[in-house]
mmCIF file of C-alpha atoms in Angstrom:
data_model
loop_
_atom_site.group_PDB
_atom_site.id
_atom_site.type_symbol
_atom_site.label_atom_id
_atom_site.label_comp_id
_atom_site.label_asym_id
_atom_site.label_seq_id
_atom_site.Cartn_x
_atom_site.Cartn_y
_atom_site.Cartn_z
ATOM 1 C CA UNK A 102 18.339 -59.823 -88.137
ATOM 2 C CA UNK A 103 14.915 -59.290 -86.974
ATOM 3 C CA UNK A 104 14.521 -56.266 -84.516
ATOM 4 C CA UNK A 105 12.881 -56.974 -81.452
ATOM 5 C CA UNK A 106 10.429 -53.734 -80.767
ATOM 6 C CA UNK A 107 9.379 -53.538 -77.113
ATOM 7 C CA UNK A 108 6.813 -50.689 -76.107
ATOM 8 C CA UNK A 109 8.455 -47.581 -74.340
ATOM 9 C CA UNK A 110 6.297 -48.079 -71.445
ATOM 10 C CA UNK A 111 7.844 -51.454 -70.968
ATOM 11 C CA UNK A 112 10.999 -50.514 -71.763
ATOM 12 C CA UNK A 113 10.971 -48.021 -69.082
ATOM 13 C CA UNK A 114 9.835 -50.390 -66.554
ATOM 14 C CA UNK A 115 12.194 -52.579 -67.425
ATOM 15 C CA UNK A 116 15.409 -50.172 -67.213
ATOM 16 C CA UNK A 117 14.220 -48.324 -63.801
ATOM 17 C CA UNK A 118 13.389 -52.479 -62.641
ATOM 18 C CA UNK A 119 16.592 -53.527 -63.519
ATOM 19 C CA UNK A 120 18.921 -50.162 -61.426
ATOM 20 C CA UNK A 121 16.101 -50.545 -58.726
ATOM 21 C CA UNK A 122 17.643 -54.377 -58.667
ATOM 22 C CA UNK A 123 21.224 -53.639 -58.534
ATOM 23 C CA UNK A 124 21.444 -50.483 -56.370
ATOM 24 C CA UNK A 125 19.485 -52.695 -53.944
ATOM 25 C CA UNK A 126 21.198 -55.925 -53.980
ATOM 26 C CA UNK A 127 24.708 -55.018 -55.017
ATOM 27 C CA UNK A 128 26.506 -54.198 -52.259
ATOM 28 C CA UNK A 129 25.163 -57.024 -50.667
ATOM 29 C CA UNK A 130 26.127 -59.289 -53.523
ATOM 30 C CA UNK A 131 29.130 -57.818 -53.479
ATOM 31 C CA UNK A 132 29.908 -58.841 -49.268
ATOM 32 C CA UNK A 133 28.019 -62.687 -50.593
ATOM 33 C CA UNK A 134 30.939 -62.870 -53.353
ATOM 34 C CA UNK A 135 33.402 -62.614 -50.881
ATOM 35 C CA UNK A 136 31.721 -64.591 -48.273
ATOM 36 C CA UNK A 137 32.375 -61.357 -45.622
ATOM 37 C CA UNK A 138 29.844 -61.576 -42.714
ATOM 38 C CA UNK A 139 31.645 -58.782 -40.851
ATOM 39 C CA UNK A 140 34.694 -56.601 -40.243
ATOM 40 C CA UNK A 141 36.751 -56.552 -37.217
ATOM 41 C CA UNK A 142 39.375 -54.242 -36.875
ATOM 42 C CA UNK A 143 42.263 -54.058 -34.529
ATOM 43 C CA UNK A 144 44.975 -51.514 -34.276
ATOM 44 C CA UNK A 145 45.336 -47.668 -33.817
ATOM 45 C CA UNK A 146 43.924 -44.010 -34.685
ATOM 46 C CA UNK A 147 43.317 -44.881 -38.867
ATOM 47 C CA UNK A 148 41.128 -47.313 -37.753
ATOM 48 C CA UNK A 149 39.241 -45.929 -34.138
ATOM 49 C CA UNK A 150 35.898 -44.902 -34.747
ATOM 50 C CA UNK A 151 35.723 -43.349 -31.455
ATOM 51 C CA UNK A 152 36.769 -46.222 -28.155
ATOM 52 C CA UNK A 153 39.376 -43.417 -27.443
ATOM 53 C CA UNK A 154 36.899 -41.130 -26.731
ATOM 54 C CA UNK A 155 35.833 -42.120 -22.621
ATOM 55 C CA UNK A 156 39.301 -43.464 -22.118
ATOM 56 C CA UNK A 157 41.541 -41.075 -19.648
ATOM 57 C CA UNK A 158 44.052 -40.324 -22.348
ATOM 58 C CA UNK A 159 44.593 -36.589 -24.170
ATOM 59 C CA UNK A 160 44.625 -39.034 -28.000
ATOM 60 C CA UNK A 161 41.344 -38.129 -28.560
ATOM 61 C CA UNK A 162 39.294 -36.414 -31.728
ATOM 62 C CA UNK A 163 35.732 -36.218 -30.481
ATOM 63 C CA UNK A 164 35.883 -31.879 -30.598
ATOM 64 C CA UNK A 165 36.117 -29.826 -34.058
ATOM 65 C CA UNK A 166 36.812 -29.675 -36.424
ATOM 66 C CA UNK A 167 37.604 -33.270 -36.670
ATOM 67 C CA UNK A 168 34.211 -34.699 -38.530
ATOM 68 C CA UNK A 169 33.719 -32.014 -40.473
ATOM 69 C CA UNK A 170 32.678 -33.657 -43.488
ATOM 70 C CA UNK A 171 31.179 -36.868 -41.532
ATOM 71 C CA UNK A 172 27.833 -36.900 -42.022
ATOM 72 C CA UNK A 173 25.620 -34.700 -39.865
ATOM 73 C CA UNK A 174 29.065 -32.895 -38.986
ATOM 74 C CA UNK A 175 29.510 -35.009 -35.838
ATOM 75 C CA UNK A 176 33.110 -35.048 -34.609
ATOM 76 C CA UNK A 177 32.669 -38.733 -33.608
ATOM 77 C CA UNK A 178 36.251 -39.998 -32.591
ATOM 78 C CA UNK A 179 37.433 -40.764 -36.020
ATOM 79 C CA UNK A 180 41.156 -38.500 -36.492
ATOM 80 C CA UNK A 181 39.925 -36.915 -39.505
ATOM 81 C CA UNK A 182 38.091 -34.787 -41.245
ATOM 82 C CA UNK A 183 35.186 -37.894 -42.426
ATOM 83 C CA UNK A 184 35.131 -41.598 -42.678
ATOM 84 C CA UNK A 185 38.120 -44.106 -42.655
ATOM 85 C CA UNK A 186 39.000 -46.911 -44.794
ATOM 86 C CA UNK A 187 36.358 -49.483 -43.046
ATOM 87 C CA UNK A 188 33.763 -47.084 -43.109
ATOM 88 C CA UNK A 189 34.150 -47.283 -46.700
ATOM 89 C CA UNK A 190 34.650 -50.337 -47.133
ATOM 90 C CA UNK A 191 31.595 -51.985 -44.840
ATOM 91 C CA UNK A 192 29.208 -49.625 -46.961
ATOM 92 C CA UNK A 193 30.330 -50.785 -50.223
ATOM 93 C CA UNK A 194 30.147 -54.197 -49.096
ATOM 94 C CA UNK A 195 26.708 -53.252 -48.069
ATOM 95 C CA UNK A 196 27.195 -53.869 -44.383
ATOM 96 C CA UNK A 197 26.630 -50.810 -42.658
ATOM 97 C CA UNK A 198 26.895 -46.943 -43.215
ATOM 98 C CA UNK A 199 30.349 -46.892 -41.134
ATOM 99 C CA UNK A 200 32.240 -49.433 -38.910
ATOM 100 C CA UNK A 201 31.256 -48.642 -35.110
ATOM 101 C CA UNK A 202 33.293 -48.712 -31.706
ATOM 102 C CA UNK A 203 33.229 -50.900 -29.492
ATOM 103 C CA UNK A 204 32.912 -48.312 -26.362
ATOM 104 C CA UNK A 205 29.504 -46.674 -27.185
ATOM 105 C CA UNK A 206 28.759 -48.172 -30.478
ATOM 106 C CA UNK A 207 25.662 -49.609 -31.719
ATOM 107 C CA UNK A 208 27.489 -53.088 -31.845
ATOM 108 C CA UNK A 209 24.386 -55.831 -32.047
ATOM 109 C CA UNK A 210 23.793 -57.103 -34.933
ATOM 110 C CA UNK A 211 22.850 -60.919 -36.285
ATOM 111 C CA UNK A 212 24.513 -62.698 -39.191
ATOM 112 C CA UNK A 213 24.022 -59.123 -41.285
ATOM 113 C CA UNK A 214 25.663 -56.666 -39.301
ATOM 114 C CA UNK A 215 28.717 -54.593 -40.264
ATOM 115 C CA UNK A 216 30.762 -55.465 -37.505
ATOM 116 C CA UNK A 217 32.822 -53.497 -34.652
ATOM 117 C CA UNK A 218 36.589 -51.730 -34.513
ATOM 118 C CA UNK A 219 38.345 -52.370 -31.737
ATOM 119 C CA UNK A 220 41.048 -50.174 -32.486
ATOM 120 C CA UNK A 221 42.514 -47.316 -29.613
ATOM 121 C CA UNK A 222 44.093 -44.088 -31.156
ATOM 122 C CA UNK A 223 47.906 -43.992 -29.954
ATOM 123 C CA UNK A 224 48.569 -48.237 -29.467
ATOM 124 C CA UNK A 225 50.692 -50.347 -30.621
ATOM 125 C CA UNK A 226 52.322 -53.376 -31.004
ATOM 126 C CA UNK A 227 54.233 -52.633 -28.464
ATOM 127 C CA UNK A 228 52.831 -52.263 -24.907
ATOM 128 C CA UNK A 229 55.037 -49.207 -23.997
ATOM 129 C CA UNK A 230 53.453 -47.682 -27.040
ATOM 130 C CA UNK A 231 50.085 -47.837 -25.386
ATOM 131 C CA UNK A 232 51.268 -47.197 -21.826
ATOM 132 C CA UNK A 233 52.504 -43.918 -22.772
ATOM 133 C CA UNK A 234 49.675 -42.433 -24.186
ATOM 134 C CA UNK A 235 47.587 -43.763 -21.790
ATOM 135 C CA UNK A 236 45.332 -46.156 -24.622
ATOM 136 C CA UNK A 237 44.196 -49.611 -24.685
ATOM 137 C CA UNK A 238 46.812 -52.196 -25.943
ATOM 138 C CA UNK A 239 45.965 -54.678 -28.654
ATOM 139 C CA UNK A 240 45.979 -57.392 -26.316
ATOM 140 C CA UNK A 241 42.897 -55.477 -24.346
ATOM 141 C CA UNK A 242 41.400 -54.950 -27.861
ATOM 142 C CA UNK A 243 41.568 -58.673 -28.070
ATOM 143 C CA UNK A 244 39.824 -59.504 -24.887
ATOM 144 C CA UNK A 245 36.890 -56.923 -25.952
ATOM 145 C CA UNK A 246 36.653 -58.648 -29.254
ATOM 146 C CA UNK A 247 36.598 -62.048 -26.942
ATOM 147 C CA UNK A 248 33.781 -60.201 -24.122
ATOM 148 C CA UNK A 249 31.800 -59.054 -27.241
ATOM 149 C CA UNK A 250 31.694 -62.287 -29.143
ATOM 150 C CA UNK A 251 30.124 -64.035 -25.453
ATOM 151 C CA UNK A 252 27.931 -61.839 -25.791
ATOM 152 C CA UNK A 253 26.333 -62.979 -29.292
ATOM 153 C CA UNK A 254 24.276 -66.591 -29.768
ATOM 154 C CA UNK A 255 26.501 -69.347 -29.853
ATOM 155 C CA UNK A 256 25.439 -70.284 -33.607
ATOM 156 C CA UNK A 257 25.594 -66.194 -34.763
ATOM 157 C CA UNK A 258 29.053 -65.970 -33.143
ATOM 158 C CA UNK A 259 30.652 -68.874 -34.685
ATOM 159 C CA UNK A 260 28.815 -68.173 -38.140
ATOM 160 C CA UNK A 261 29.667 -64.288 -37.652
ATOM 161 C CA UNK A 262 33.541 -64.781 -37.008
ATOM 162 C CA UNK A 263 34.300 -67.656 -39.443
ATOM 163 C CA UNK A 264 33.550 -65.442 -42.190
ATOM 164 C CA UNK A 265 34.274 -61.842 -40.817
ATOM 165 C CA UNK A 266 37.604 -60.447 -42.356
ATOM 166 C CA UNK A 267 39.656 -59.123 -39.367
ATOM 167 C CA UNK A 268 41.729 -56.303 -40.306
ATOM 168 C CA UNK A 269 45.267 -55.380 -38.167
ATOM 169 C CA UNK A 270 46.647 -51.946 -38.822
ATOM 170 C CA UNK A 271 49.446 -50.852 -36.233
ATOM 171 C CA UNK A 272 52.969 -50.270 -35.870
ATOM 172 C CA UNK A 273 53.450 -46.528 -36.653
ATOM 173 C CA UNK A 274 53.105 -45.536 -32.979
ATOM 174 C CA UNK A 275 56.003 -48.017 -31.560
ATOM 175 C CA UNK A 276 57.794 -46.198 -34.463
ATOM 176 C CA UNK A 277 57.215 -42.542 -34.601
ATOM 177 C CA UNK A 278 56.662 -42.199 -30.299
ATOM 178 C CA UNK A 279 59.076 -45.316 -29.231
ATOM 179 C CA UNK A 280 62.070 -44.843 -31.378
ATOM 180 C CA UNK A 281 62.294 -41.805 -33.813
ATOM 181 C CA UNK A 282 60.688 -39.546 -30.916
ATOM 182 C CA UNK A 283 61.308 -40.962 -27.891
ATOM 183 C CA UNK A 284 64.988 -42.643 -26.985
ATOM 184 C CA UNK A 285 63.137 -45.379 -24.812
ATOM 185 C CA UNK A 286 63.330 -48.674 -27.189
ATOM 186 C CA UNK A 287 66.248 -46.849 -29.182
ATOM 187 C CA UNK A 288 68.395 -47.286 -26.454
ATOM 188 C CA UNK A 289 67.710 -51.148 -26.564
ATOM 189 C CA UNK A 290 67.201 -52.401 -29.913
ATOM 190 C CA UNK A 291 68.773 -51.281 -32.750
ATOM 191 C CA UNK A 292 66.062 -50.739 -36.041
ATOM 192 C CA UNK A 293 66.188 -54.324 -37.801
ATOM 193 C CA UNK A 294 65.813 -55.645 -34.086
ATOM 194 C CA UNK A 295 62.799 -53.519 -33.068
ATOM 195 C CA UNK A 296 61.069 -54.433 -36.152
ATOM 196 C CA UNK A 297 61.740 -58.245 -35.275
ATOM 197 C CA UNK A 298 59.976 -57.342 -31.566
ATOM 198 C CA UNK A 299 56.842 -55.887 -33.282
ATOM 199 C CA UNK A 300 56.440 -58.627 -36.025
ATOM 200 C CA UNK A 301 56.761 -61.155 -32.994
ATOM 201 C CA UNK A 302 53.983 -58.780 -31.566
ATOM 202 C CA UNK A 303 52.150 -58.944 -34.349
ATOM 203 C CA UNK A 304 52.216 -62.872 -34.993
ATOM 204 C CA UNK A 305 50.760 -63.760 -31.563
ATOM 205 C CA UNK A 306 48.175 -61.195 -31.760
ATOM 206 C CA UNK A 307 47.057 -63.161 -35.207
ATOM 207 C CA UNK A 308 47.289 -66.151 -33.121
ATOM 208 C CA UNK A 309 45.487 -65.486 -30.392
ATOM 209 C CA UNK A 310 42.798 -64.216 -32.996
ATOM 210 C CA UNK A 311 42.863 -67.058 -34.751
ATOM 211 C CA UNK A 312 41.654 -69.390 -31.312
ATOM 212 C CA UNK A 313 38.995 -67.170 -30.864
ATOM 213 C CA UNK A 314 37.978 -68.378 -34.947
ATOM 214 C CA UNK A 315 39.366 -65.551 -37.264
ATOM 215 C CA UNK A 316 40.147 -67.177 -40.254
ATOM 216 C CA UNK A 317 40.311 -64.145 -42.637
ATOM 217 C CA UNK A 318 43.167 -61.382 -42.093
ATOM 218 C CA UNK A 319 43.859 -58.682 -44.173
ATOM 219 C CA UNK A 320 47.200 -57.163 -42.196
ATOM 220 C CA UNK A 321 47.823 -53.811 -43.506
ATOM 221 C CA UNK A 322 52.045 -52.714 -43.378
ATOM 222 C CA UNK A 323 53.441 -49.346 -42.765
ATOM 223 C CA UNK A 324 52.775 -46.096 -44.696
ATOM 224 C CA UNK A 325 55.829 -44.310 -45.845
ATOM 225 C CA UNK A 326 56.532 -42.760 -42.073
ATOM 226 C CA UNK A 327 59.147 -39.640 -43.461
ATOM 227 C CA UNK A 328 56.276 -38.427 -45.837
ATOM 228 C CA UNK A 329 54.141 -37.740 -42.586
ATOM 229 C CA UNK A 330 54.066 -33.967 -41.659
ATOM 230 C CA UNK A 331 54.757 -34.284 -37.967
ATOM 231 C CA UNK A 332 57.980 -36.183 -38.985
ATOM 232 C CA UNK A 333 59.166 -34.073 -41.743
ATOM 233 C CA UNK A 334 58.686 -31.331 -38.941
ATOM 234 C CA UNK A 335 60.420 -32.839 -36.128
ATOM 235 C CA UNK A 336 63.825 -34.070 -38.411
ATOM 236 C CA UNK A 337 64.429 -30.969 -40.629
ATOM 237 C CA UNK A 338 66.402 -28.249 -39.441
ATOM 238 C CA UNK A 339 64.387 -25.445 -37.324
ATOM 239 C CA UNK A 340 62.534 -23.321 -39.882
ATOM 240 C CA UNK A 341 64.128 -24.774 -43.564
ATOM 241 C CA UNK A 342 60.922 -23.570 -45.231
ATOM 242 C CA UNK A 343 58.201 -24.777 -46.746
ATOM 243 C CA UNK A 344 60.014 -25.296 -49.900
ATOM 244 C CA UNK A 345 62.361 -27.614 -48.422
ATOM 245 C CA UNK A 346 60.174 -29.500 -46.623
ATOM 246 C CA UNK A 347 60.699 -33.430 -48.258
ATOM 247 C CA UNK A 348 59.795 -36.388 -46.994
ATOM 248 C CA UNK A 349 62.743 -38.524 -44.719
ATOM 249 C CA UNK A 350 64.020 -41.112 -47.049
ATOM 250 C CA UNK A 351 65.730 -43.004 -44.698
ATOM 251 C CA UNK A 352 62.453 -43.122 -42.106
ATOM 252 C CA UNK A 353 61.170 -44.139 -45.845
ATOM 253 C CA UNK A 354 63.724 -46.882 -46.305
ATOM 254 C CA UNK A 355 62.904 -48.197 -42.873
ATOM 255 C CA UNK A 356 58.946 -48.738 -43.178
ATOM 256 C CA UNK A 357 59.641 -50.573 -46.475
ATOM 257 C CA UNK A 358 62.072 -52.842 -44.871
ATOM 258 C CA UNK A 359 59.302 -53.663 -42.110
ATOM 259 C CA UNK A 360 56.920 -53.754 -44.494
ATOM 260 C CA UNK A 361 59.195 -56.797 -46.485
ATOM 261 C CA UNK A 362 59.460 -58.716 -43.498
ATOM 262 C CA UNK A 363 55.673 -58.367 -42.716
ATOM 263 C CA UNK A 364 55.224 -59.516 -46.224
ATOM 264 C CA UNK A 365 57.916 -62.497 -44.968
ATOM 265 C CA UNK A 366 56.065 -63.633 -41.691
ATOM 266 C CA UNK A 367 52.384 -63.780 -43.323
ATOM 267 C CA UNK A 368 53.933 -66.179 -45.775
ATOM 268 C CA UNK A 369 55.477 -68.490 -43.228
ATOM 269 C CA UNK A 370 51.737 -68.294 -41.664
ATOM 270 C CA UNK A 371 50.412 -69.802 -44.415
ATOM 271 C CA UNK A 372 51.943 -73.047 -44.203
ATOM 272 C CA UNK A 373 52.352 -73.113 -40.321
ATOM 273 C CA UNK A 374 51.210 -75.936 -38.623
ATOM 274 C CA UNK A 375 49.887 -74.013 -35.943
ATOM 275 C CA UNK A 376 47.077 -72.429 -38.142
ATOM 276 C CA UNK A 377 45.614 -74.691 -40.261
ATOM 277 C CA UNK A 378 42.221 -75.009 -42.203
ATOM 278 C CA UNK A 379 41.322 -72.840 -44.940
ATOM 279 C CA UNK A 380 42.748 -69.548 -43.254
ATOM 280 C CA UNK A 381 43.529 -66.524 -45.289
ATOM 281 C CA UNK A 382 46.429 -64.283 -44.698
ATOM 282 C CA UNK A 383 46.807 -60.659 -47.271
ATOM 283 C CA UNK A 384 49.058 -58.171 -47.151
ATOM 284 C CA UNK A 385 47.416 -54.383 -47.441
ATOM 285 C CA UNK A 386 49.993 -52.334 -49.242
ATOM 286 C CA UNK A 387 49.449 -49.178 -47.873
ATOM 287 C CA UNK A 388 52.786 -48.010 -48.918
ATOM 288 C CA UNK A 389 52.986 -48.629 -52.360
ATOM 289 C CA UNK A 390 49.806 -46.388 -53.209
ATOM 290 C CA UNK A 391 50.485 -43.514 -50.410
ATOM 291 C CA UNK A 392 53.971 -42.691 -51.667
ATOM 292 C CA UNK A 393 51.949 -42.471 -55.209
ATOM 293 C CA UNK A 394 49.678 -40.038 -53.407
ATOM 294 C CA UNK A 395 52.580 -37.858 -52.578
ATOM 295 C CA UNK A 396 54.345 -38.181 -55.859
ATOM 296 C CA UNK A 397 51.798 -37.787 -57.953
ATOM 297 C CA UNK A 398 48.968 -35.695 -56.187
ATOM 298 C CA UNK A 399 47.098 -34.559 -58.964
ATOM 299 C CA UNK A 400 46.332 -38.030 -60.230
ATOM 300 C CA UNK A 401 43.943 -38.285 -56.919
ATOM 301 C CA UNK A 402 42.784 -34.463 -56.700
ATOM 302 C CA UNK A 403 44.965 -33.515 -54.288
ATOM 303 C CA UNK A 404 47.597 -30.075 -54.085
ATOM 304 C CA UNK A 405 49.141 -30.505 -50.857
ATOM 305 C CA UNK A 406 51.182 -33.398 -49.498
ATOM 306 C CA UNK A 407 53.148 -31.747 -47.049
ATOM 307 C CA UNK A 408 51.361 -30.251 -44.728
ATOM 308 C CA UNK A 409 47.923 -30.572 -42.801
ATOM 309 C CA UNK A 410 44.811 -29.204 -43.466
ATOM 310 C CA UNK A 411 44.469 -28.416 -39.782
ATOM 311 C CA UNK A 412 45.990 -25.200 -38.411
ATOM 312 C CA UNK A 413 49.122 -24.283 -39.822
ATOM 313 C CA UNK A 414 49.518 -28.301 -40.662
ATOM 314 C CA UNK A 415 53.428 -28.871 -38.620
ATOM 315 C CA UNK A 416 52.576 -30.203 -35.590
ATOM 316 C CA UNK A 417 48.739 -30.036 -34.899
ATOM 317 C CA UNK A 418 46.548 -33.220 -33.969
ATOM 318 C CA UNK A 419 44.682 -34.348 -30.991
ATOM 319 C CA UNK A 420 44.183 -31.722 -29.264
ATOM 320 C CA UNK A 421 46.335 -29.472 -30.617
ATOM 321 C CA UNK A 422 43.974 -29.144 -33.442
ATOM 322 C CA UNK A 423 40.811 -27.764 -32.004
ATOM 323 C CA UNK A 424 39.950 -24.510 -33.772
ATOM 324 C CA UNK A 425 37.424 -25.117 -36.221
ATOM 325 C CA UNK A 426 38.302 -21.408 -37.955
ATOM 326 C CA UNK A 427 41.872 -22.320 -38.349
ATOM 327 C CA UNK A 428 41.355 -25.304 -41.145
ATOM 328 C CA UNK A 429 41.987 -25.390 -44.881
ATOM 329 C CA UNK A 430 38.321 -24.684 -46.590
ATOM 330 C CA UNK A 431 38.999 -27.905 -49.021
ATOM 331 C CA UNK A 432 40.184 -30.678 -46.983
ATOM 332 C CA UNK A 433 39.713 -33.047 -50.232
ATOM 333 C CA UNK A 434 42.693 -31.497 -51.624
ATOM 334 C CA UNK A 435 45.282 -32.184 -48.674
ATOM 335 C CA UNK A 436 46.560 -35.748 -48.424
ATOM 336 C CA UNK A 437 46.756 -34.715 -44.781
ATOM 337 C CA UNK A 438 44.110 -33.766 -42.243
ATOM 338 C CA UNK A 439 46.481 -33.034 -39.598
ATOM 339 C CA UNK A 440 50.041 -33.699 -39.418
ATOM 340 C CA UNK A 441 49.755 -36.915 -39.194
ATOM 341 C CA UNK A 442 46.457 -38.331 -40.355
ATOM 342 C CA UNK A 443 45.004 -38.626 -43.996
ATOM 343 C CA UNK A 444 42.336 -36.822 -45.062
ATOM 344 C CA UNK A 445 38.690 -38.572 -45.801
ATOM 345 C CA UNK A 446 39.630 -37.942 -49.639
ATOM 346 C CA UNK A 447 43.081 -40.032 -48.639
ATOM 347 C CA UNK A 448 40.697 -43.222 -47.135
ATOM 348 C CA UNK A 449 38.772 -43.195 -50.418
ATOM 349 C CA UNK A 450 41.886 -43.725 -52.075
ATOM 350 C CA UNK A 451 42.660 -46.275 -50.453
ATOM 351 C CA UNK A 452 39.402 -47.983 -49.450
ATOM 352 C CA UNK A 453 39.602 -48.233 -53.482
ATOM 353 C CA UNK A 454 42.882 -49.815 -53.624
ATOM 354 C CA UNK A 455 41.654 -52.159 -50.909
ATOM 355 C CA UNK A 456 38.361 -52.977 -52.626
ATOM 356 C CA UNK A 457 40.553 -53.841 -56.033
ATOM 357 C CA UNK A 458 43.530 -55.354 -54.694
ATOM 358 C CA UNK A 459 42.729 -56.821 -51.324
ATOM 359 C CA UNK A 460 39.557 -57.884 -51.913
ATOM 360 C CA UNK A 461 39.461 -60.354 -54.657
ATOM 361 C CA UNK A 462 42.045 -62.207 -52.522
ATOM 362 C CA UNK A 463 38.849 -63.157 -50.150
ATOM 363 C CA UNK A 464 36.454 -64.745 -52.690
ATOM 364 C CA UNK A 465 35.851 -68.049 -52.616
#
């Protein structure tokens, strides 16, 4: 075979052309593969950017040393120490730098913009979930997504939402606050029940989403709840030690049985007759890959699943962790931020999974 000999000074050009080219137009290729306009999120604190922060409610994580590692150190709402998933994953669609809030955002954007979260730290499916920590319910989160979309261009708003992937992440509140912590709903339903009330939540909420033209959902189930910190905490006997601390199997058991019948009602969506057209529903396995996370740590960089990196890592969040001096100094090692919330390290994680798994399901 011939060889081809190309002078270095082209061949240079043509190298430093060609990365110039794909660092430039592959994120947005990658948002034009999957025919993504925007992201809309709906749900609780792993996915509030910050509309919890001039609500009259004590769920808030606008003080240190949440944001931390987010960039210029703000502390911007987020209950972390950085981004969240849909920070990640607007920026590697090559939408934005970071999903804003809907309260105080910078939320105007044309055909090109990353979108808005609509999430509220401390909801729920349920509206006693909300009402008790003083936070905006999903179905409020559902009229701001309906106020905001009046506000765009007729064309841009019907253009925007037909192709924005809406993303639905709740259900650990009504959980953790309305029945493991709180007797309220405990006292009424019994566990398989409670998770029928929720999914019933849940299904309108797509519904009423879907009039206002979603047509993409990407519905994200439970994490493993007894691997939480604040839970492992509250359930074990008073002082066990850190040695013994393990997460809840049976708290466990219960998330992946919600999580199956989740898995259960998107499929019936699929072929309902009330949602027709070309409308996409995906499950986001958040379970599967978390419990990995705490089984096998040092597969993700991580030493420490069962505690928080924020003060002693039991109980603290909200405001309960304020002290900037009394954090771990490597967050990206803890699964946990605080003793309940991942870490920015954690989001990665999954904003990878999601990106792999979820994703794909999207393209056209």
């Amino acid at each position: 075979m011939e060889k081809c000999n190309i002078p270095s000074h082209l061949l240079l050009f043509t190298i430093c052309f060609f990365v110039l080219l794909l660092s430039v137009a592959g994120p947005a290729a990658a948002a034009e593969a999957h025919n993504i306009s925007a992201v809309f999120a709906f749900g609780d604190s792993t996915l509030d950017p910050g509309n919890n922060n001039n609500l009259p409610t004590f769920v808030k994580a606008n003080h240190p040393p949440y944001g931390r590692d987010f960039p210029g150190g703000a502390a911007t709402g987020r209950f972390t120490d950085g981004k969240l998933i849909t920070d990640f994953l607007v920026a590697s669609l090559g939408l934005g730098d970071a999903l804003p809030p809907y309260y105080g955002g910078s939320n105007n954007f044309s055909s090109a913009g990353p979108g808005v979260s609509f999430a509220s730290a401390g909801s729920g499916l349920d509206d006693l979930t909300a009402a008790t920590s003083g936070v905006e319910t999903v179905a409020t989160q559902v009229a701001n997504f309906e106020a905001y979309i009046a506000t765009l261009p007729a064309e841009t708003a019907a253009e925007v939402v037909k192709d924005a992937m809406f993303i639905v992440g709740t259900g650990s509140n009504d959980l953790i606050m309305n029945y493991y912590l709180l007797p309220t709903r405990r006292s009424t339903f019994t566990l398989p029940s409670y998770h029928a009330f929720l999914l019933q939540k849940l299904e309108s909420l797509i519904e009423q989403l879907y009039k206002l033209g979603a047509r993409k959902f990407a519905v994200a189930g439970l994490p493993p709840l007894g691997c939480l910190p604040l839970q492992m905490t509250l359930t074990m006997q008073p002082n066990p030690g850190y040695a013994q601390r393990a997460c809840i199997a049976e708290q466990n058991a219960a998330a992946a049985m919600y999580n199956a019948d989740l898995q259960t009602m998107l499929q019936s969506l699929k072929t309902s007759p009330v949602m027709p057209d070309r409308t996409k529903f995906v499950y986001v396995d958040i379970f599967t890959p978390f419990l990995d996370m705490v089984q096998q740590p040092m597969k993700y960089g991580l030493i420490e699943t069962r505690i928080g990196c924020c003060g002693t890592g039991l109980v603290e969040m909200g405001p309960l962790c304020n002290n900037p001096s009394m954090t771990c100094p490597f967050p990206s090692r803890f699964l946990f931020w605080d003793s309940v919330h991942p870490s920015q390290a954690t989001y990665q994680s999954l904003a990878n999974q999601f990106m792999q798994t979820v994703l794909p399901q999207f393209a056209n």
